[in-house]
Short mmCIF file of C-alpha atoms in Angstrom, two decimals:
data_model
loop_
_atom_site.label_atom_id
_atom_site.label_comp_id
_atom_site.label_asym_id
_atom_site.label_seq_id
_atom_site.Cartn_x
_atom_site.Cartn_y
_atom_site.Cartn_z
CA MET A 172 -83.12 -11.84 -23.49
CA LYS A 173 -84.95 -10.35 -26.44
CA GLN A 174 -83.63 -7.59 -28.63
CA ILE A 175 -85.34 -4.46 -29.95
CA THR A 176 -83.93 -2.43 -32.82
CA ILE A 177 -84.93 1.20 -33.04
CA ILE A 178 -84.51 3.42 -36.08
CA SER A 179 -84.69 7.03 -35.07
CA PRO A 180 -83.84 10.47 -36.41
CA ASN A 181 -80.30 11.31 -35.33
CA ARG A 182 -81.45 14.08 -33.02
CA PRO A 183 -79.93 15.21 -29.74
CA GLY A 184 -81.48 13.65 -26.68
CA VAL A 185 -83.12 10.67 -28.36
CA MET A 186 -81.26 8.14 -26.19
CA ALA A 187 -82.18 10.07 -23.07
CA ASP A 188 -85.85 10.24 -24.15
CA ILE A 189 -86.00 6.50 -24.71
CA SER A 190 -84.20 5.65 -21.49
CA GLU A 191 -86.41 7.97 -19.46
CA THR A 192 -89.64 6.64 -20.97
CA LEU A 193 -88.68 3.04 -20.36
CA ALA A 194 -87.47 3.80 -16.84
CA GLN A 195 -90.77 5.49 -16.00
CA ALA A 196 -92.53 2.34 -17.15
CA GLY A 197 -90.33 0.26 -14.84
CA ILE A 198 -88.39 -1.38 -17.66
CA ASN A 199 -84.70 -2.11 -17.20
CA ILE A 200 -82.35 -1.76 -20.15
CA ASN A 201 -79.76 -4.50 -19.86
CA HIS A 202 -77.78 -3.51 -22.88
CA ILE A 203 -77.92 -0.61 -25.29
CA ASP A 204 -75.82 0.20 -28.31
CA ALA A 205 -76.16 2.87 -30.97
CA GLU A 206 -74.65 3.80 -34.28
CA THR A 207 -75.43 6.55 -36.74
CA PHE A 208 -76.68 5.97 -40.24
CA ASN A 209 -76.41 9.34 -42.01
CA GLU A 210 -79.42 11.26 -40.67
CA SER A 211 -80.70 8.31 -38.64
CA ALA A 212 -79.59 6.48 -35.54
CA ILE A 213 -79.82 2.73 -35.07
CA ILE A 214 -80.30 1.79 -31.45
CA ILE A 215 -80.13 -1.83 -30.39
CA MET A 216 -81.23 -2.73 -26.88
CA ASN A 217 -82.02 -5.65 -24.64
CA VAL A 218 -84.67 -5.08 -22.00
CA ASP A 219 -86.22 -7.12 -19.23
CA ASN A 220 -89.82 -6.49 -20.29
CA TYR A 221 -89.86 -6.88 -24.04
CA ASP A 222 -93.61 -6.53 -24.79
CA ARG A 223 -94.06 -3.53 -22.51
CA ALA A 224 -90.99 -1.83 -24.00
CA LEU A 225 -92.36 -2.21 -27.54
CA TYR A 226 -95.65 -0.74 -26.32
CA GLU A 227 -93.92 2.23 -24.66
CA LEU A 228 -91.80 2.94 -27.74
CA GLN A 229 -94.96 3.41 -29.78
CA LYS A 230 -95.36 6.72 -27.95
CA PHE A 231 -92.58 8.21 -30.09
CA PRO A 232 -94.00 9.08 -33.51
CA ASP A 233 -90.53 9.53 -35.03
CA LEU A 234 -89.19 6.12 -33.91
CA LYS A 235 -89.54 2.79 -35.65
CA ALA A 236 -89.15 -0.09 -33.22
CA VAL A 237 -88.47 -3.45 -34.81
CA SER A 238 -89.18 -6.56 -32.78
CA GLU A 239 -87.05 -9.67 -32.76
CA ASP A 240 -89.38 -11.26 -35.32
CA ALA A 241 -87.64 -9.24 -38.01
CA ILE A 242 -84.02 -8.77 -38.97
CA VAL A 243 -82.66 -5.43 -40.13
CA ILE A 244 -80.22 -5.17 -43.01
CA ARG A 245 -78.50 -2.35 -44.85
CA ILE A 246 -78.60 -2.36 -48.65
CA GLU A 247 -77.47 -0.05 -51.39
CA ASN A 248 -80.14 2.36 -52.53
CA LYS A 249 -80.50 1.21 -56.10
CA PRO A 250 -83.17 -0.65 -58.06
CA GLY A 251 -82.80 -4.39 -57.72
CA ALA A 252 -80.74 -4.30 -54.51
CA LEU A 253 -83.57 -5.84 -52.54
CA ALA A 254 -84.17 -8.38 -55.27
CA GLN A 255 -80.60 -9.59 -54.85
CA ILE A 256 -81.25 -10.20 -51.17
CA SER A 257 -84.56 -11.92 -51.98
CA THR A 258 -82.68 -14.32 -54.23
CA ARG A 259 -80.64 -15.56 -51.30
CA PHE A 260 -83.82 -16.46 -49.40
CA LYS A 261 -85.36 -18.10 -52.42
CA ASN A 262 -82.26 -20.19 -53.07
CA ALA A 263 -82.22 -21.23 -49.41
CA ASN A 264 -85.92 -22.10 -49.58
CA ILE A 265 -86.82 -19.66 -46.82
CA ASN A 266 -90.23 -18.05 -47.21
CA ILE A 267 -90.37 -14.31 -46.69
CA ARG A 268 -93.33 -13.02 -44.70
CA SER A 269 -92.65 -9.37 -45.28
CA ILE A 270 -90.01 -6.94 -46.45
CA ARG A 271 -90.25 -3.24 -45.77
CA PHE A 272 -88.02 -0.19 -45.91
CA LEU A 273 -87.45 1.46 -42.56
CA GLU A 274 -85.27 4.31 -43.81
CA ARG A 275 -83.68 5.26 -47.06
CA ASP A 276 -81.26 8.00 -48.04
CA GLU A 277 -79.36 8.71 -51.25
CA ASP A 278 -76.85 5.92 -50.70
CA TYR A 279 -78.33 3.22 -48.51
CA GLY A 280 -81.58 1.77 -47.23
CA LEU A 281 -82.42 0.04 -43.96
CA VAL A 282 -84.78 -2.85 -44.52
CA ALA A 283 -86.71 -5.05 -42.08
CA ILE A 284 -87.25 -8.64 -43.19
CA SER A 285 -89.53 -11.13 -41.51
CA THR A 286 -89.18 -14.81 -42.40
CA GLU A 287 -90.28 -18.16 -41.06
CA ARG A 288 -86.72 -19.04 -40.00
CA THR A 289 -85.06 -16.04 -38.41
CA GLU A 290 -81.81 -17.69 -37.29
CA GLU A 291 -81.07 -19.07 -40.74
CA ALA A 292 -82.09 -15.79 -42.33
CA MET A 293 -79.55 -13.92 -40.21
CA GLN A 294 -76.81 -16.23 -41.42
CA LEU A 295 -77.84 -15.69 -45.01
CA VAL A 296 -77.51 -11.91 -44.82
CA ASN A 297 -74.68 -11.76 -42.33
CA ASP A 298 -72.63 -9.48 -44.60
CA VAL A 299 -75.35 -6.76 -44.59
CA LEU A 300 -76.89 -7.47 -41.20
CA VAL A 301 -77.49 -4.50 -38.91
CA ALA A 302 -79.49 -6.24 -36.19
CA MET B 229 -141.89 11.87 -37.87
CA ILE B 230 -140.11 12.91 -34.69
CA ASN B 231 -140.03 10.28 -31.98
CA LYS B 232 -142.46 11.35 -29.25
CA HIS B 233 -140.85 9.18 -26.61
CA PRO B 234 -137.09 9.45 -27.00
CA LEU B 235 -134.97 7.86 -24.32
CA TYR B 236 -132.65 10.84 -24.21
CA THR B 237 -133.62 14.52 -24.15
CA PRO B 238 -131.47 17.66 -23.71
CA ASP B 239 -133.01 18.47 -20.33
CA MET B 240 -131.59 15.19 -19.01
CA LEU B 241 -128.08 16.53 -19.45
CA SER B 242 -126.45 18.61 -16.75
CA ALA B 243 -125.60 22.24 -17.49
CA GLU B 244 -121.97 21.18 -17.43
CA ASP B 245 -122.54 18.52 -20.08
CA ARG B 246 -124.44 20.91 -22.32
CA ALA B 247 -121.68 23.50 -21.94
CA ARG B 248 -119.17 20.84 -22.90
CA LEU B 249 -121.03 20.12 -26.13
CA ASP B 250 -121.26 23.84 -26.92
CA LYS B 251 -117.53 24.21 -26.38
CA LEU B 252 -116.79 21.23 -28.61
CA LEU B 253 -118.86 22.74 -31.38
CA GLU B 254 -117.02 26.06 -31.02
CA LYS B 255 -113.72 24.22 -31.31
CA PHE B 256 -114.81 22.47 -34.49
CA GLU B 257 -115.97 25.75 -36.00
CA TYR B 258 -112.54 27.23 -35.33
CA GLU B 259 -110.46 24.23 -36.45
CA ALA B 260 -112.52 23.51 -39.56
CA ASP B 261 -111.26 26.73 -41.11
CA ARG B 262 -107.63 25.75 -40.50
CA PHE B 263 -107.13 22.27 -41.85
CA LEU B 264 -105.14 22.29 -45.04
CA GLY B 265 -103.19 19.06 -44.78
CA TYR B 266 -105.92 16.42 -44.79
CA PRO B 267 -107.92 15.34 -47.82
CA CYS B 268 -111.43 15.97 -46.55
CA THR B 269 -113.71 18.69 -47.74
CA ARG B 270 -115.87 20.57 -45.31
CA ASP B 271 -118.06 22.00 -48.04
CA PHE B 272 -121.27 20.12 -47.51
CA ASP B 273 -124.68 20.63 -45.98
CA PHE B 274 -126.74 17.50 -45.46
CA SER B 275 -129.22 19.10 -43.07
CA PRO B 276 -132.16 18.20 -45.38
CA LEU B 277 -131.35 14.58 -44.54
CA PHE B 278 -131.60 15.20 -40.82
CA PRO B 279 -135.04 13.51 -40.48
CA PHE B 280 -133.42 10.21 -41.42
CA MET B 281 -131.51 10.40 -38.15
CA PHE B 282 -134.70 9.49 -36.31
CA TYR B 283 -134.62 5.87 -37.50
CA PRO B 284 -132.42 2.93 -36.57
CA LEU B 285 -131.16 2.39 -40.09
CA ASN B 286 -128.73 -0.38 -40.90
CA ASN B 287 -127.41 -1.62 -44.24
CA VAL B 288 -126.30 -5.00 -42.91
CA GLY B 289 -125.53 -7.51 -45.64
CA ASP B 290 -124.98 -7.50 -49.37
CA PRO B 291 -126.64 -4.38 -50.84
CA PHE B 292 -127.70 -6.32 -53.93
CA GLU B 293 -129.46 -9.08 -51.95
CA ASP B 294 -132.90 -9.12 -50.35
CA THR B 295 -133.06 -8.84 -46.59
CA THR B 296 -135.79 -9.20 -43.99
CA PHE B 297 -134.56 -6.06 -42.18
CA ARG B 298 -136.23 -3.29 -44.13
CA LEU B 299 -134.92 -0.18 -42.36
CA ASN B 300 -132.10 0.06 -44.84
CA THR B 301 -130.98 2.19 -47.77
CA HIS B 302 -129.77 -0.68 -49.98
CA ASP B 303 -131.54 0.74 -53.05
CA ILE B 304 -129.85 4.09 -52.57
CA GLU B 305 -126.52 2.34 -51.91
CA CYS B 306 -126.85 0.39 -55.17
CA GLU B 307 -127.49 3.63 -57.05
CA VAL B 308 -124.35 5.15 -55.51
CA LEU B 309 -122.40 2.05 -56.53
CA GLU B 310 -123.70 2.39 -60.07
CA TYR B 311 -122.32 5.95 -60.21
CA PHE B 312 -118.95 4.69 -59.03
CA ARG B 313 -119.14 1.88 -61.58
CA GLU B 314 -119.38 4.58 -64.23
CA TYR B 315 -116.54 6.63 -62.69
CA THR B 316 -114.26 3.57 -62.53
CA GLU B 317 -115.39 2.18 -65.91
CA ALA B 318 -116.20 -1.20 -64.39
CA PRO B 319 -118.15 -3.59 -66.62
CA LYS B 320 -121.88 -2.75 -66.44
CA ASN B 321 -123.12 -6.22 -65.60
CA GLY B 322 -119.86 -7.54 -64.25
CA PHE B 323 -119.22 -5.59 -61.08
CA TRP B 324 -120.00 -5.88 -57.41
CA GLY B 325 -119.33 -3.57 -54.51
CA TYR B 326 -120.56 -2.05 -51.31
CA MET B 327 -120.19 1.11 -49.26
CA THR B 328 -117.44 0.85 -46.69
CA ASN B 329 -116.61 2.88 -43.62
CA GLY B 330 -113.67 4.44 -45.47
CA GLY B 331 -110.79 3.79 -47.83
CA THR B 332 -109.00 1.37 -45.52
CA GLU B 333 -111.92 -1.07 -45.43
CA GLY B 334 -112.04 -0.94 -49.22
CA ASN B 335 -108.32 -1.70 -49.40
CA MET B 336 -108.76 -4.53 -46.95
CA TYR B 337 -111.57 -5.96 -49.05
CA GLY B 338 -109.42 -5.73 -52.20
CA ILE B 339 -106.45 -7.50 -50.61
CA TYR B 340 -108.77 -10.07 -48.99
CA LEU B 341 -110.32 -10.84 -52.35
CA ALA B 342 -106.88 -11.11 -53.96
CA ARG B 343 -105.55 -13.37 -51.22
CA GLU B 344 -108.60 -15.66 -51.46
CA LEU B 345 -108.05 -15.90 -55.21
CA HIS B 346 -104.28 -16.33 -54.84
CA PRO B 347 -103.60 -17.88 -51.41
CA ASN B 348 -99.86 -18.14 -52.14
CA GLY B 349 -99.62 -14.69 -53.68
CA VAL B 350 -97.21 -11.99 -52.57
CA VAL B 351 -98.43 -8.42 -52.18
CA TYR B 352 -96.15 -5.76 -53.69
CA TYR B 353 -96.60 -2.17 -52.58
CA SER B 354 -94.48 0.96 -52.67
CA GLU B 355 -92.75 2.81 -49.89
CA ASP B 356 -95.21 5.66 -50.31
CA THR B 357 -98.23 3.48 -49.54
CA HIS B 358 -100.49 4.55 -46.66
CA TYR B 359 -99.43 3.05 -43.33
CA SER B 360 -102.79 1.31 -42.89
CA VAL B 361 -101.87 -1.17 -45.62
CA ALA B 362 -99.16 -2.65 -43.37
CA LYS B 363 -101.88 -3.31 -40.78
CA ILE B 364 -104.10 -4.96 -43.37
CA LEU B 365 -101.27 -7.21 -44.55
CA ARG B 366 -100.62 -8.27 -40.98
CA LEU B 367 -104.32 -8.93 -40.30
CA LEU B 368 -104.70 -10.98 -43.46
CA HIS B 369 -101.39 -12.81 -43.01
CA ALA B 370 -100.54 -11.83 -46.55
CA ARG B 371 -96.92 -12.23 -47.61
CA ASN B 372 -95.63 -8.87 -48.76
CA ILE B 373 -92.68 -6.98 -50.17
CA MET B 374 -92.26 -3.23 -50.13
CA ILE B 375 -90.82 -1.71 -53.29
CA ARG B 376 -88.79 1.51 -53.49
CA SER B 377 -90.52 4.68 -54.56
CA LEU B 378 -89.33 7.17 -57.13
CA PRO B 379 -88.71 10.72 -55.89
CA ASN B 380 -92.16 11.83 -57.09
CA GLY B 381 -93.84 9.08 -55.05
CA GLU B 382 -94.60 6.55 -57.84
CA ILE B 383 -93.50 2.96 -57.41
CA ASP B 384 -90.01 2.26 -58.81
CA TYR B 385 -90.85 0.12 -61.85
CA GLU B 386 -87.31 -1.15 -62.23
CA ASP B 387 -87.15 -2.28 -58.62
CA LEU B 388 -90.59 -3.89 -59.01
CA LYS B 389 -89.42 -5.75 -62.08
CA GLU B 390 -86.25 -7.06 -60.45
CA THR B 391 -88.16 -8.18 -57.37
CA LEU B 392 -90.95 -9.82 -59.38
CA ARG B 393 -88.34 -11.64 -61.43
CA ILE B 394 -87.17 -13.45 -58.29
CA HIS B 395 -90.68 -14.46 -57.23
CA ARG B 396 -92.30 -15.11 -60.60
CA ASP B 397 -93.43 -18.57 -59.46
CA VAL B 398 -96.06 -17.06 -57.13
CA PRO B 399 -98.88 -14.79 -58.30
CA PRO B 400 -98.19 -11.12 -57.62
CA ILE B 401 -100.85 -9.03 -55.95
CA ILE B 402 -100.06 -5.45 -56.92
CA PHE B 403 -101.27 -2.81 -54.51
CA ALA B 404 -101.27 0.27 -56.76
CA ASN B 405 -101.47 3.76 -55.34
CA ILE B 406 -103.75 5.95 -57.39
CA GLY B 407 -102.69 9.12 -55.63
CA THR B 408 -100.26 8.56 -52.76
CA THR B 409 -101.05 10.08 -49.39
CA MET B 410 -98.10 12.46 -49.23
CA LYS B 411 -97.39 13.37 -52.86
CA GLY B 412 -100.52 12.47 -54.78
CA ALA B 413 -98.49 10.24 -57.11
CA VAL B 414 -100.24 7.73 -59.37
CA ASP B 415 -98.56 4.37 -59.96
CA ASN B 416 -98.60 3.93 -63.72
CA LEU B 417 -100.68 0.84 -64.46
CA ASP B 418 -99.48 0.63 -68.05
CA LYS B 419 -95.88 0.45 -66.85
CA ILE B 420 -96.79 -2.13 -64.19
CA LYS B 421 -98.61 -4.28 -66.75
CA ALA B 422 -95.64 -3.95 -69.11
CA VAL B 423 -93.37 -5.28 -66.35
CA LEU B 424 -95.73 -8.23 -65.77
CA ASN B 425 -95.90 -8.86 -69.49
CA ASP B 426 -92.11 -8.71 -69.91
CA LEU B 427 -91.76 -11.35 -67.22
CA ALA B 428 -94.51 -13.45 -68.83
CA ILE B 429 -96.54 -13.31 -65.61
CA ARG B 430 -100.14 -14.01 -66.58
CA ASP B 431 -101.69 -14.77 -63.21
CA TYR B 432 -101.86 -11.62 -61.12
CA TYR B 433 -104.22 -9.27 -59.31
CA ILE B 434 -104.19 -5.47 -59.19
CA HIS B 435 -105.95 -3.53 -56.46
CA ALA B 436 -106.12 0.25 -56.77
CA ASP B 437 -106.14 2.51 -53.73
CA ALA B 438 -107.83 5.55 -55.24
CA ALA B 439 -108.94 7.10 -51.97
CA LEU B 440 -108.83 10.70 -53.13
CA SER B 441 -107.88 10.52 -56.81
CA GLY B 442 -110.73 8.14 -57.57
CA MET B 443 -112.95 11.22 -57.39
CA ILE B 444 -110.49 13.37 -59.39
CA LEU B 445 -109.32 11.29 -62.35
CA PRO B 446 -112.81 10.54 -63.75
CA PHE B 447 -113.29 14.28 -64.25
CA VAL B 448 -110.00 15.31 -65.89
CA LYS B 449 -109.19 15.39 -69.60
CA ASP B 450 -105.99 13.33 -69.48
CA PRO B 451 -106.23 10.83 -66.60
CA GLN B 452 -103.40 8.42 -65.96
CA PRO B 453 -104.44 4.78 -66.46
CA TRP B 454 -106.10 3.95 -63.15
CA ASN B 455 -109.36 2.07 -63.42
CA PHE B 456 -110.99 -1.15 -64.67
CA ARG B 457 -110.38 -0.16 -68.28
CA SER B 458 -106.70 -0.07 -67.40
CA GLY B 459 -106.75 -3.51 -65.83
CA VAL B 460 -107.49 -3.18 -62.11
CA ASP B 461 -109.41 -5.98 -60.42
CA SER B 462 -110.72 -3.88 -57.55
CA VAL B 463 -110.66 -0.27 -56.44
CA SER B 464 -111.28 1.56 -53.19
CA ILE B 465 -112.44 5.18 -53.13
CA SER B 466 -113.24 7.36 -50.14
CA GLY B 467 -116.58 9.12 -49.96
CA HIS B 468 -115.80 11.62 -47.24
CA LYS B 469 -112.78 13.06 -49.03
CA MET B 470 -113.76 14.78 -52.29
CA ILE B 471 -117.55 14.40 -52.08
CA GLY B 472 -117.59 15.10 -48.36
CA SER B 473 -119.49 13.57 -45.48
CA PRO B 474 -119.68 14.21 -41.74
CA ILE B 475 -119.21 10.45 -41.28
CA PRO B 476 -116.25 8.70 -42.94
CA CYS B 477 -117.30 6.41 -45.78
CA GLY B 478 -116.15 4.93 -49.05
CA VAL B 479 -116.91 2.46 -51.77
CA VAL B 480 -115.19 -0.66 -52.98
CA ILE B 481 -115.84 -1.95 -56.48
CA ALA B 482 -114.64 -5.34 -57.70
CA LYS B 483 -115.11 -7.67 -60.64
CA LYS B 484 -118.23 -9.72 -60.02
CA ALA B 485 -116.67 -12.93 -61.34
CA ASN B 486 -113.91 -12.75 -58.72
CA VAL B 487 -116.37 -12.02 -55.93
CA GLU B 488 -118.52 -14.98 -56.97
CA ARG B 489 -115.48 -17.23 -56.95
CA ILE B 490 -114.69 -16.41 -53.33
CA ALA B 491 -118.38 -16.51 -52.39
CA ARG B 492 -118.31 -20.22 -53.21
CA SER B 493 -115.33 -20.66 -50.93
CA VAL B 494 -117.12 -19.10 -47.95
CA GLU B 495 -120.30 -21.13 -48.28
CA TYR B 496 -119.55 -22.89 -45.02
CA ILE B 497 -120.51 -19.79 -43.06
CA GLY B 498 -124.00 -20.13 -44.51
CA THR B 499 -124.27 -16.72 -46.11
CA LEU B 500 -123.44 -15.09 -49.37
CA ASP B 501 -122.78 -11.80 -47.61
CA THR B 502 -119.21 -11.10 -48.61
CA THR B 503 -119.02 -7.63 -47.05
CA LEU B 504 -116.36 -7.45 -44.34
CA THR B 505 -118.47 -6.00 -41.56
CA GLY B 506 -121.84 -6.92 -40.10
CA SER B 507 -123.90 -3.83 -39.41
CA ARG B 508 -123.14 -1.16 -41.98
CA ASN B 509 -123.87 2.53 -42.13
CA ALA B 510 -127.13 3.34 -43.91
CA ILE B 511 -126.85 7.12 -43.58
CA THR B 512 -123.63 7.57 -45.55
CA PRO B 513 -125.16 6.15 -48.76
CA LEU B 514 -127.78 8.88 -48.41
CA PHE B 515 -125.07 11.54 -48.11
CA LEU B 516 -123.24 10.37 -51.23
CA TRP B 517 -126.45 9.84 -53.21
CA TYR B 518 -127.65 13.35 -52.26
CA ALA B 519 -124.32 14.92 -53.25
CA ILE B 520 -124.05 13.03 -56.53
CA ARG B 521 -127.64 13.76 -57.52
CA ALA B 522 -127.22 17.43 -56.62
CA GLN B 523 -123.86 18.00 -58.32
CA GLY B 524 -123.91 15.58 -61.21
CA TRP B 525 -120.89 14.91 -63.40
CA GLU B 526 -120.54 18.52 -64.52
CA GLY B 527 -120.77 19.79 -60.96
CA PHE B 528 -117.90 17.59 -59.80
CA ARG B 529 -115.86 18.50 -62.87
CA LYS B 530 -116.15 22.19 -61.98
CA ILE B 531 -115.30 21.55 -58.33
CA ILE B 532 -112.17 19.65 -59.30
CA LEU B 533 -111.09 22.34 -61.75
CA ARG B 534 -111.41 24.83 -58.93
CA CYS B 535 -109.21 22.62 -56.72
CA PHE B 536 -106.51 22.52 -59.43
CA LYS B 537 -106.72 26.29 -59.76
CA THR B 538 -106.16 26.72 -56.03
CA ALA B 539 -103.27 24.23 -56.14
CA ASP B 540 -101.60 26.15 -58.96
CA TYR B 541 -102.21 29.41 -57.14
CA ALA B 542 -100.45 27.95 -54.08
CA ILE B 543 -97.49 26.72 -56.14
CA THR B 544 -97.07 30.08 -57.87
CA LYS B 545 -97.26 32.04 -54.63
CA PHE B 546 -94.95 29.67 -52.76
CA LYS B 547 -92.37 29.79 -55.54
CA GLN B 548 -92.54 33.57 -55.63
CA ALA B 549 -91.68 33.48 -51.93
CA GLY B 550 -88.73 31.17 -52.58
CA ILE B 551 -90.44 27.99 -51.34
CA ASP B 552 -89.95 24.94 -53.54
CA ALA B 553 -93.56 23.80 -54.05
CA TRP B 554 -94.78 21.30 -56.65
CA ARG B 555 -97.53 18.83 -57.47
CA ASN B 556 -97.85 15.68 -59.51
CA ASN B 557 -99.93 15.64 -62.69
CA ASN B 558 -103.67 15.55 -61.92
CA SER B 559 -103.02 15.93 -58.21
CA ILE B 560 -104.27 18.61 -55.84
CA THR B 561 -101.57 17.77 -53.29
CA VAL B 562 -99.03 20.58 -53.12
CA VAL B 563 -95.72 19.36 -51.71
CA PHE B 564 -93.25 21.71 -50.07
CA PRO B 565 -90.40 21.56 -47.52
CA ARG B 566 -91.39 20.70 -43.98
CA PRO B 567 -92.04 23.86 -41.93
CA GLY B 568 -91.62 24.38 -38.20
CA PRO B 569 -93.87 22.61 -35.69
CA GLN B 570 -96.03 25.63 -34.92
CA ILE B 571 -97.15 25.95 -38.54
CA MET B 572 -97.75 22.23 -38.78
CA LYS B 573 -99.98 22.42 -35.72
CA LYS B 574 -101.82 25.59 -36.66
CA TRP B 575 -102.70 24.42 -40.18
CA GLN B 576 -103.01 20.71 -39.35
CA LEU B 577 -100.40 19.73 -41.91
CA ALA B 578 -99.38 16.16 -42.59
CA VAL B 579 -95.63 15.70 -42.79
CA HIS B 580 -93.32 12.88 -43.77
CA GLY B 581 -89.58 13.17 -43.61
CA ASN B 582 -88.59 16.54 -45.01
CA HIS B 583 -91.87 17.05 -46.84
CA ALA B 584 -95.17 18.61 -45.93
CA HIS B 585 -98.22 19.13 -48.07
CA ILE B 586 -101.39 21.06 -48.36
CA ILE B 587 -104.29 19.52 -50.21
CA THR B 588 -106.44 22.05 -51.98
CA MET B 589 -109.78 20.46 -51.22
CA PRO B 590 -112.91 22.36 -52.24
CA HIS B 591 -113.07 24.28 -48.96
CA VAL B 592 -109.52 25.64 -49.39
CA GLU B 593 -109.55 29.16 -50.77
CA GLU B 594 -106.89 31.62 -51.86
CA ARG B 595 -107.26 33.42 -48.52
CA HIS B 596 -106.11 30.21 -46.76
CA ILE B 597 -103.10 29.96 -49.07
CA ASN B 598 -102.21 33.61 -48.45
CA ALA B 599 -102.49 33.13 -44.70
CA ILE B 600 -100.32 30.01 -44.49
CA LEU B 601 -97.82 31.56 -46.87
CA GLN B 602 -97.43 34.54 -44.58
CA ASP B 603 -96.83 32.16 -41.67
CA LEU B 604 -94.25 30.27 -43.74
CA ILE B 605 -92.45 33.48 -44.66
CA ASP B 606 -92.36 34.50 -41.00
CA ASP B 607 -91.14 31.01 -40.12
CA MET B 608 -88.39 31.14 -42.75
CA LYS B 609 -87.13 34.34 -41.20
CA LYS B 610 -86.67 32.29 -38.01
CA GLY B 611 -84.82 29.65 -40.02
CA ASN B 612 -87.41 26.95 -39.43
CA VAL B 613 -88.04 25.71 -42.98
CA ALA B 614 -86.26 22.41 -43.74
#
């Protein structure tokens, strides 16, 4: 079962919108979980049609859907915070494909990281791992 | 001149089809007077070039090389490139470039060139970078790290430094924004080079995305460091934005020595054509050439001064109405709090997070500012301003 992480504005009805859109596309949600992150919501779901679900989620301009190829972490919003995380990967000899901010507020940032070895990467950042 | 035996004539269309075209034109006439959020001018008239539309023109290949297909405007394209060489202060006999189908292709060429020169390099770009760059990085399989932005939209130099420090063993490819999409911020190349120097990084590449500001900064008195004189290796500038064109277009300019180095590496494909696409637009070079020849340096300088004046007018008026509006130095992008959806739709505003902007392109007049301001005031009364 593959996982999709969605970063969305913390607006009323967002879960219902997502569920309805996926249902209309014939996609079953096997598991869904959500938590708030200041003005954002982090929604983690498992679906039975992963590729189609990612395609359908593109219809929401205010959502960022992260595929299982990337891990999502939460870091402090200060210069050098991401560099500290990068150091862990460098020391573990794990090449980073890409790092990008998904959301950032005054205190924290949500960051998607794609590496060549996802499982090991998750272990490395377990203390700040969101999904 | 006119083709006597065209394959398609108006009488071949049904009345319904002709009506559809008429309606589309009416829509454009209406909407063209209400777009304030996108950096394209509508102030152009290229109708004298209409006769060129009767020929199957194609600028396929390297504009500086001979070709057997002669229905091209390569000579005109090279003249346009020479103007942009002057604007970007590229070395007179040490540059190469071509006309692209827009800023994104120019950015793709710049990153492609950088990646060919530094196959193990990592691309660094700020949070405020245009979304298309993420697509390019994916297409080119370029390793990449996004860097925080400062509140005004510039790259966070401290964050860049700390991140570069970790990866100093691989050449950095800096994707510098010379005018960000949302806030018109210019990444300071002197500061970026100081960071590289502090870390003793000698092997690096800087590409400048100067989509809009590449046609602003050459004409201002106190430009931020942004061009070849300030150390960039390549630059992409849009043609349809400040100059204006009914067809999107742009230019990419790069150091000739770098282009020649990668030309050797692509010899196996049997061509020295290092442009990214095959067939290329031959009409858009005519548009830019026509505009540049007609306006000249002084003409563009006056146009840009007028844009600044409109931007300052907007800021003054917005502030008087209690709306927190501002712009970066040498930018015509006026940033203000995100309004309600109806205003965004009516005035075709681009928004990101809690911010919206209007870009005072040459076609934007004080009457437009007054009209949107009135809508914003009405909207505020409904409590819709963020």
